[in-house]
Short mmCIF file of C-alpha atoms in Angstrom, two decimals:
data_model
loop_
_atom_site.label_atom_id
_atom_site.label_comp_id
_atom_site.label_asym_id
_atom_site.label_seq_id
_atom_site.Cartn_x
_atom_site.Cartn_y
_atom_site.Cartn_z
CA MET A 10 0.07 0.13 -0.21
CA ASN A 11 1.00 3.82 -0.88
CA THR A 12 -0.16 7.34 0.71
CA GLU A 13 -1.40 8.54 -2.65
CA LEU A 14 -3.62 4.32 -3.53
CA THR A 15 -4.83 5.31 0.44
CA LYS A 16 -5.59 9.38 -0.10
CA LYS A 17 -8.32 7.39 -2.85
CA ILE A 18 -9.12 4.54 -0.34
CA TYR A 19 -10.22 7.39 1.85
CA ASP A 20 -11.62 9.37 -0.87
CA THR A 21 -14.32 7.18 -0.99
CA MET A 22 -14.71 6.14 1.94
CA VAL A 23 -15.97 10.11 2.47
CA SER A 24 -17.65 10.79 -0.01
CA HIS A 25 -20.25 7.76 0.64
CA GLN A 26 -19.77 8.25 3.99
CA PHE A 27 -18.67 4.82 4.78
CA VAL A 28 -17.74 4.54 8.28
CA VAL A 29 -16.64 1.13 8.85
CA SER A 30 -15.43 -1.38 6.08
CA ILE A 31 -13.87 -4.66 7.31
CA MET A 32 -12.99 -7.84 4.35
CA GLY A 33 -12.60 -11.67 5.71
CA ASN A 34 -14.42 -14.47 6.52
CA ILE A 35 -16.73 -12.40 8.72
CA ASP A 36 -18.16 -15.75 11.35
CA GLN A 37 -18.45 -16.25 14.44
CA HIS A 38 -15.17 -14.35 16.57
CA LEU A 39 -15.36 -11.10 13.08
CA LEU A 40 -18.94 -10.50 13.61
CA LEU A 41 -18.69 -10.23 17.58
CA SER A 42 -16.23 -7.56 17.60
CA LEU A 43 -18.39 -6.57 14.21
CA LEU A 44 -21.38 -6.28 16.68
CA LYS A 45 -19.31 -4.52 19.02
CA ILE A 46 -17.88 -2.11 16.61
CA THR A 47 -21.54 -1.03 15.59
CA ASP A 48 -23.64 -1.10 18.42
CA LYS A 49 -20.79 1.97 19.94
CA LYS A 50 -21.91 3.23 16.88
CA LEU A 51 -25.67 4.05 16.57
CA SER A 52 -25.01 4.81 20.46
CA LYS A 53 -22.99 7.30 19.31
CA MET A 54 -26.23 8.81 17.08
CA GLU A 55 -28.35 6.83 19.56
CA VAL A 56 -30.78 4.70 17.98
CA ASP A 57 -32.80 3.47 20.87
CA GLN A 58 -32.61 -0.04 21.45
CA THR A 59 -35.05 -2.28 19.81
CA MET A 60 -33.40 -0.68 16.67
CA LYS A 61 -30.13 -1.41 17.70
CA LYS A 62 -31.65 -5.05 17.85
CA ARG A 63 -32.78 -4.76 14.18
CA ILE A 64 -29.90 -3.93 13.24
CA PHE A 65 -28.23 -6.79 14.99
CA HIS A 66 -30.70 -8.91 14.53
CA PHE A 67 -29.85 -7.60 10.39
CA MET A 68 -26.18 -9.14 10.16
CA ILE A 69 -26.59 -11.97 12.38
CA GLU A 70 -28.54 -13.45 10.20
CA CYS A 71 -27.32 -12.08 6.28
CA ALA A 72 -23.53 -12.55 6.82
CA GLN A 73 -24.79 -16.79 8.09
CA ASN A 74 -26.87 -16.68 5.31
CA LEU A 75 -23.76 -15.24 2.70
CA SER A 76 -21.62 -17.80 4.00
CA LYS A 77 -23.53 -20.98 4.26
CA ILE A 78 -24.26 -19.46 0.16
CA ASP A 79 -21.42 -21.70 -1.61
CA LYS A 80 -18.36 -19.48 -3.44
CA HIS A 81 -15.18 -20.39 -5.30
CA GLN A 82 -12.54 -20.94 -3.00
CA GLU A 83 -10.34 -17.89 -3.69
CA HIS A 84 -13.61 -16.27 -2.84
CA GLN A 85 -13.96 -17.49 0.60
CA ASN A 86 -12.64 -14.82 2.83
CA ASN A 87 -13.51 -12.64 0.60
CA SER A 88 -16.86 -10.64 2.92
CA ILE A 89 -17.23 -7.17 3.26
CA PHE A 90 -18.73 -5.34 5.74
CA LEU A 91 -20.23 -1.62 5.83
CA ILE A 92 -21.39 1.29 7.82
CA GLY A 93 -22.44 3.55 5.75
CA LYS A 94 -24.36 6.99 5.86
CA LYS A 95 -26.18 9.32 4.34
CA ASN A 96 -27.94 12.32 5.32
CA GLU A 97 -29.80 11.51 8.49
CA ASP A 98 -29.61 7.55 8.09
CA TYR A 99 -27.20 4.64 8.00
CA MET A 100 -27.23 2.14 5.69
CA VAL A 101 -25.09 -0.92 6.99
CA HIS A 102 -24.28 -3.33 4.06
CA ILE A 103 -22.92 -7.75 3.77
CA GLY A 104 -21.59 -8.74 0.83
CA SER A 105 -20.15 -11.53 -0.97
CA ILE A 106 -18.85 -12.78 -3.43
CA ILE A 107 -21.45 -16.50 -4.59
CA LYS A 108 -21.08 -18.89 -7.11
CA SER A 109 -22.44 -17.78 -10.43
CA SER A 110 -24.24 -21.38 -10.24
CA GLU A 111 -26.18 -19.89 -6.64
CA LYS A 112 -28.05 -16.78 -7.92
CA ASP A 113 -30.15 -17.91 -9.21
CA ASN A 114 -31.50 -19.72 -6.59
CA ILE A 115 -30.52 -17.50 -4.95
CA ILE A 116 -32.46 -14.09 -5.98
CA GLU A 117 -35.33 -16.75 -6.31
CA ILE A 118 -35.49 -16.70 -2.72
CA ILE A 119 -35.09 -13.11 -2.61
CA GLU A 120 -38.35 -12.80 -5.23
CA GLN A 121 -40.80 -14.88 -3.21
CA VAL A 122 -40.85 -12.86 0.34
CA ASN A 123 -40.35 -9.65 -1.39
CA ALA A 124 -43.62 -10.61 -3.37
CA ILE A 125 -45.55 -11.43 0.34
CA GLU A 126 -47.86 -9.02 1.66
CA SER A 127 -46.11 -7.11 4.32
CA ASP A 128 -49.42 -8.02 7.00
CA GLU A 129 -48.87 -11.82 6.12
CA ILE A 130 -44.85 -11.63 7.04
CA LYS A 131 -45.94 -12.86 9.85
CA ALA A 132 -47.99 -15.47 9.16
CA ASN A 133 -45.99 -16.59 6.71
CA PHE A 134 -42.77 -16.97 8.45
CA TYR A 135 -44.79 -18.62 11.87
CA LYS A 136 -46.38 -20.95 8.35
CA GLU A 137 -42.92 -22.06 7.44
CA LEU A 138 -41.70 -22.64 10.31
CA THR A 139 -44.52 -24.88 11.23
CA ASN A 140 -45.02 -27.04 8.27
CA HIS A 141 -41.89 -28.74 7.34
CA GLU A 142 -40.48 -31.53 9.46
CA ILE A 143 -37.20 -29.61 10.67
CA ALA A 144 -34.91 -31.54 7.90
CA GLN A 145 -37.31 -30.33 5.51
CA ILE A 146 -36.75 -26.07 6.52
CA ASN A 147 -35.06 -24.28 4.00
CA PRO A 148 -33.06 -21.58 6.64
CA PHE A 149 -32.90 -19.66 3.73
CA LEU A 150 -36.27 -18.51 3.76
CA ILE A 151 -37.12 -18.28 6.74
CA SER A 152 -33.84 -15.93 7.21
CA LEU A 153 -35.06 -13.54 4.71
CA LEU A 154 -38.33 -14.28 6.19
CA GLY A 155 -37.32 -13.33 9.72
CA ILE A 156 -35.77 -10.25 9.01
CA SER A 157 -38.51 -9.13 6.61
CA LYS A 158 -40.59 -9.67 9.72
CA ARG A 159 -38.43 -8.32 11.83
CA ASN A 160 -37.34 -5.38 9.71
CA ARG A 161 -41.26 -4.17 8.45
CA GLU A 162 -39.19 -3.92 4.27
CA LYS A 163 -38.36 -5.58 1.76
CA ILE A 164 -35.05 -7.08 1.44
CA GLN A 165 -32.86 -4.72 -0.17
CA TYR A 166 -30.44 -6.95 -2.56
CA GLU A 167 -28.15 -6.03 -5.63
CA SER A 168 -26.60 -8.47 -7.34
CA ILE A 169 -24.15 -8.41 -9.86
CA LYS A 170 -22.08 -9.83 -12.19
CA VAL A 171 -17.53 -10.06 -11.62
CA ASP A 172 -17.39 -13.24 -14.57
CA GLU A 173 -18.45 -16.19 -15.96
CA GLN A 174 -17.41 -17.62 -12.75
CA ASN A 175 -19.22 -15.38 -9.76
CA TYR A 176 -21.15 -12.99 -8.53
CA PHE A 177 -21.06 -10.43 -6.19
CA LEU A 178 -24.03 -10.06 -4.43
CA SER A 179 -25.38 -8.05 -1.14
CA PHE A 180 -27.77 -7.20 1.34
CA LYS A 181 -28.88 -3.28 2.30
CA SER A 182 -30.64 -2.67 5.82
CA THR A 183 -31.65 1.25 5.85
CA ILE A 184 -31.57 2.30 9.94
CA SER A 185 -33.37 6.46 9.77
CA ASN A 186 -33.55 8.30 12.64
CA LEU A 187 -36.96 9.05 11.00
CA LYS A 188 -39.20 5.76 10.65
CA LEU A 189 -37.88 6.45 14.48
CA THR A 190 -39.57 8.97 15.19
CA ASP A 191 -42.75 8.41 12.03
CA GLY A 192 -43.94 5.88 13.74
CA ILE A 193 -43.55 2.89 11.02
CA TYR A 194 -41.03 0.90 13.21
CA ASN A 195 -42.02 2.46 16.56
CA MET B 15 -28.62 0.20 -7.64
CA GLU B 16 -26.18 2.79 -6.76
CA SER B 17 -25.24 2.70 -3.20
CA THR B 18 -24.27 -1.42 -4.56
CA ILE B 19 -22.13 -0.45 -6.88
CA ASN B 20 -20.10 2.18 -4.72
CA ILE B 21 -20.09 -1.01 -2.45
CA TYR B 22 -19.03 -3.40 -4.94
CA GLU B 23 -16.09 -0.58 -5.96
CA LEU B 24 -14.89 -0.70 -2.23
CA PHE B 25 -15.08 -4.20 -2.25
CA SER B 26 -12.85 -4.95 -5.99
CA THR B 27 -10.39 -1.86 -4.66
CA MET B 28 -10.01 -3.20 -1.37
CA ILE B 29 -9.29 -6.99 -2.61
CA LYS B 30 -7.47 -5.68 -5.35
CA HIS B 31 -5.27 -4.24 -2.63
CA ASN B 32 -4.82 -6.36 -0.32
CA VAL B 33 -6.95 -3.73 2.59
CA ILE B 34 -8.70 -5.82 4.99
CA LEU B 35 -9.19 -3.05 7.15
CA ILE B 36 -10.04 0.66 6.62
CA TYR B 37 -11.76 2.52 10.29
CA HIS B 38 -12.92 5.72 9.14
CA GLY B 39 -14.84 8.37 12.11
CA MET B 40 -13.59 9.97 15.49
CA PHE B 41 -11.05 7.23 17.83
CA ASP B 42 -11.61 7.60 21.15
CA GLN B 43 -9.92 4.80 24.00
CA GLU B 44 -14.12 3.07 23.34
CA MET B 45 -12.65 3.10 19.37
CA ILE B 46 -9.48 1.79 19.53
CA LYS B 47 -9.93 -0.90 22.05
CA SER B 48 -13.12 -1.84 19.14
CA VAL B 49 -11.26 -1.23 16.19
CA LEU B 50 -7.76 -3.23 18.35
CA ILE B 51 -9.98 -6.19 19.34
CA MET B 52 -10.86 -5.94 15.52
CA THR B 53 -8.33 -6.09 13.69
CA GLU B 54 -7.19 -8.77 16.54
CA LYS B 55 -9.58 -11.73 14.95
CA LYS B 56 -8.88 -10.25 11.77
CA LEU B 57 -5.51 -10.95 12.13
CA GLU B 58 -6.00 -14.96 14.15
CA GLN B 59 -8.45 -16.54 10.75
CA GLU B 60 -5.17 -15.05 8.89
CA LYS B 61 -3.00 -17.26 10.66
CA VAL B 62 -0.83 -14.23 11.52
CA GLU B 63 2.68 -15.35 13.77
CA GLU B 64 2.22 -13.65 16.95
CA ALA B 65 5.78 -11.82 16.23
CA LEU B 66 4.45 -10.34 13.44
CA LYS B 67 1.54 -9.66 15.89
CA LYS B 68 2.85 -7.98 18.59
CA LYS B 69 5.36 -5.67 15.90
CA LEU B 70 1.57 -4.87 14.02
CA PHE B 71 -0.54 -3.79 17.30
CA ASN B 72 1.94 -1.57 18.95
CA VAL B 73 2.78 0.11 15.89
CA MET B 74 -1.24 0.42 16.03
CA ILE B 75 -1.62 1.68 19.31
CA GLU B 76 1.39 3.73 18.38
CA GLY B 77 -0.59 5.38 15.16
CA LEU B 78 -3.91 5.69 16.61
CA GLN B 79 -2.61 7.60 20.08
CA ASN B 80 -1.46 10.01 17.84
CA VAL B 81 -4.31 10.45 15.80
CA ALA B 82 -6.59 10.56 18.95
CA LYS B 83 -4.58 13.19 20.24
CA HIS B 84 -4.18 15.92 16.87
CA GLN B 85 -7.39 14.54 15.70
CA MET B 86 -9.61 17.41 13.95
CA VAL B 87 -12.63 17.60 12.45
CA LEU B 88 -12.73 19.42 9.37
CA ASN B 89 -16.62 19.46 8.26
CA PRO B 90 -19.04 16.09 9.25
CA GLU B 91 -17.63 14.53 6.37
CA ASN B 92 -14.05 14.28 7.64
CA HIS B 93 -12.82 12.36 9.97
CA PRO B 94 -8.87 10.98 10.52
CA PHE B 95 -8.79 6.90 9.36
CA LEU B 96 -6.97 3.69 10.03
CA MET B 97 -5.72 1.69 7.42
CA ILE B 98 -4.76 -2.36 7.64
CA GLY B 99 -3.14 -3.40 4.20
CA LYS B 100 -1.46 -6.88 3.84
CA ASP B 101 1.17 -8.25 1.77
CA ARG B 102 3.02 -11.45 1.71
CA ASP B 103 4.51 -10.84 3.73
CA SER B 104 4.23 -7.65 5.93
CA PHE B 105 1.11 -5.26 6.45
CA SER B 106 1.44 -0.95 6.12
CA VAL B 107 -0.62 0.40 8.53
CA VAL B 108 -1.55 3.26 7.65
CA THR B 109 -3.75 6.98 9.32
CA GLY B 110 -4.52 9.71 8.22
CA ASN B 111 -5.76 12.59 9.88
CA TYR B 112 -6.23 16.61 9.18
CA ILE B 113 -3.59 18.89 10.52
CA HIS B 114 -2.87 22.39 10.52
CA HIS B 115 0.02 24.50 8.12
CA ASP B 116 0.96 25.59 10.46
CA LYS B 117 2.38 22.21 11.97
CA ILE B 118 4.10 20.60 8.87
CA MET B 119 7.45 22.15 9.36
CA ILE B 120 7.33 20.09 12.54
CA VAL B 121 6.80 16.66 11.58
CA ARG B 122 7.77 16.48 8.70
CA GLU B 123 10.70 17.12 10.53
CA LYS B 124 10.70 14.49 13.36
CA ILE B 125 9.71 11.99 10.45
CA ASP B 126 12.42 12.97 8.88
CA LYS B 127 15.74 13.30 11.44
CA VAL B 128 13.67 9.37 12.58
CA ASN B 129 13.87 7.83 9.31
CA SER B 130 17.69 9.27 8.78
CA LEU B 131 18.54 7.36 11.61
CA ASN B 132 19.77 3.52 11.50
CA LYS B 133 18.90 1.31 14.38
CA GLU B 134 21.57 2.33 17.41
CA GLU B 135 20.91 5.46 16.09
CA LEU B 136 17.46 4.79 16.94
CA LYS B 137 17.55 3.37 20.04
CA GLU B 138 19.93 6.14 21.06
CA TYR B 139 17.48 8.93 19.62
CA TYR B 140 15.26 7.24 21.12
CA LYS B 141 17.01 8.40 24.61
CA GLN B 142 17.40 11.15 24.50
CA ALA B 143 13.92 12.08 23.41
CA ARG B 144 12.17 10.13 26.44
CA LEU B 145 14.26 12.75 29.16
CA LYS B 146 14.09 15.69 26.61
CA SER B 147 9.54 14.36 26.56
CA VAL B 148 9.79 14.27 30.88
CA ILE B 149 10.83 17.69 30.99
CA SER B 150 8.90 19.56 27.91
CA GLU B 151 5.65 18.38 26.59
CA VAL B 152 5.36 14.44 26.74
CA GLY B 153 4.97 12.96 23.09
CA GLY B 154 5.98 16.48 22.16
CA ALA B 155 9.56 15.42 20.64
CA GLY B 156 7.88 12.00 17.58
CA LEU B 157 8.40 10.07 20.53
CA GLY B 158 5.53 8.01 18.26
CA PHE B 159 7.59 8.26 15.70
CA ILE B 160 10.83 6.89 17.42
CA ASP B 161 8.63 3.81 18.20
CA MET B 162 6.67 3.60 15.11
CA ALA B 163 10.10 3.09 13.19
CA ARG B 164 12.18 1.13 16.15
CA LYS B 165 9.28 -1.22 15.90
CA SER B 166 8.32 -1.51 12.22
CA GLY B 167 11.90 -1.87 11.54
CA ASN B 168 10.71 0.37 8.05
CA LYS B 169 11.46 3.61 7.66
CA LEU B 170 7.88 5.95 7.38
CA ASP B 171 6.85 6.57 4.25
CA TYR B 172 4.69 9.81 4.38
CA GLN B 173 2.12 12.80 2.45
CA PHE B 174 0.33 15.82 3.28
CA PHE B 175 -2.13 16.13 0.80
CA GLU B 176 -3.64 19.80 0.95
CA MET B 177 -7.51 19.71 1.54
CA ASP B 178 -8.48 23.69 2.34
CA ALA B 179 -5.85 26.59 2.72
CA ASN B 180 -5.98 25.77 6.04
CA HIS B 181 -5.98 22.23 6.46
CA SER B 182 -3.80 19.11 4.83
CA LEU B 183 -4.32 15.43 5.82
CA PHE B 184 -1.51 13.99 6.97
CA ILE B 185 -0.90 9.66 5.90
CA LEU B 186 1.16 7.95 7.63
CA ASN B 187 2.07 4.21 5.92
CA SER B 188 4.89 1.92 8.27
CA GLN B 189 5.15 -0.88 6.90
CA ILE B 190 5.53 -3.40 9.48
CA SER B 191 7.75 -7.39 8.17
CA GLN B 192 8.67 -9.99 9.78
#
């Protein structure tokens, strides 16, 4: 690394208001540290406990989901965790490079969850849990339903083609102080 | 769509240049502790050997203390930062913070002095600086820079980038090798 490159990266961080960015295999230990640092950041912006819990739930679920998706060996440790800020909102992103062959199936499940009306999410979540044998439960579907249920919003995601073999898949959650006060979340 | 493309841009840059951690924000003791813990977890993943890990931590602590002591905020968007990069057998610890133009010459002289010394001379200079710092302002003798150079075993790389009429961004890069 050199100072010129560092300045370029810093400019990117500043222009998009990225606060923390970490690259790696977001395993349990690293996730715990990330949760702590996120907790401190959120405390500074006076986010209440309920909202914090939702964010932590999002981080844990997404990190676990991404860790379970099949990846090529060279991308096993290439996950990114990012906290960004836009105006008064904070955004939490988790992204990873996954195998192209996994992409369609994953997006199909996300779209399946996003197609459900918000007032039916909770019922679908419990239906999925109770209508199947444990071995038949799709953990990814349950996890996404859980996120949607808690955050009361559609799953925000993007996928970008990296090359023929790989896609970059990321999830995003927006923490808005406005949402805290206008009653949408409370 | 826009936000993810930005993330992917950053993601690609981080992969391309082996940047493993970036923190951009104010540093207080609590935050320094959290960043150190997070780095420790990251180094465990990278299976970095203990001796190198220790050197890296020593340099990080010095660098972060320097930043915490001198940090200033130009506007709500610009904060100090820490980046850690990994090369084949070494790590780079890079810190950035804002500095008033009046102080650039002093900082430059201190670092250039440190960079001009060999290992033995650096040891001697450290002793003198420590004695001097007892009767003057702590850290005023540039102890942090001397410590970073000694612990990293490498010359300190630095640059000032002018940000406005009165301030520059001071970027300090220490390379830590085995």
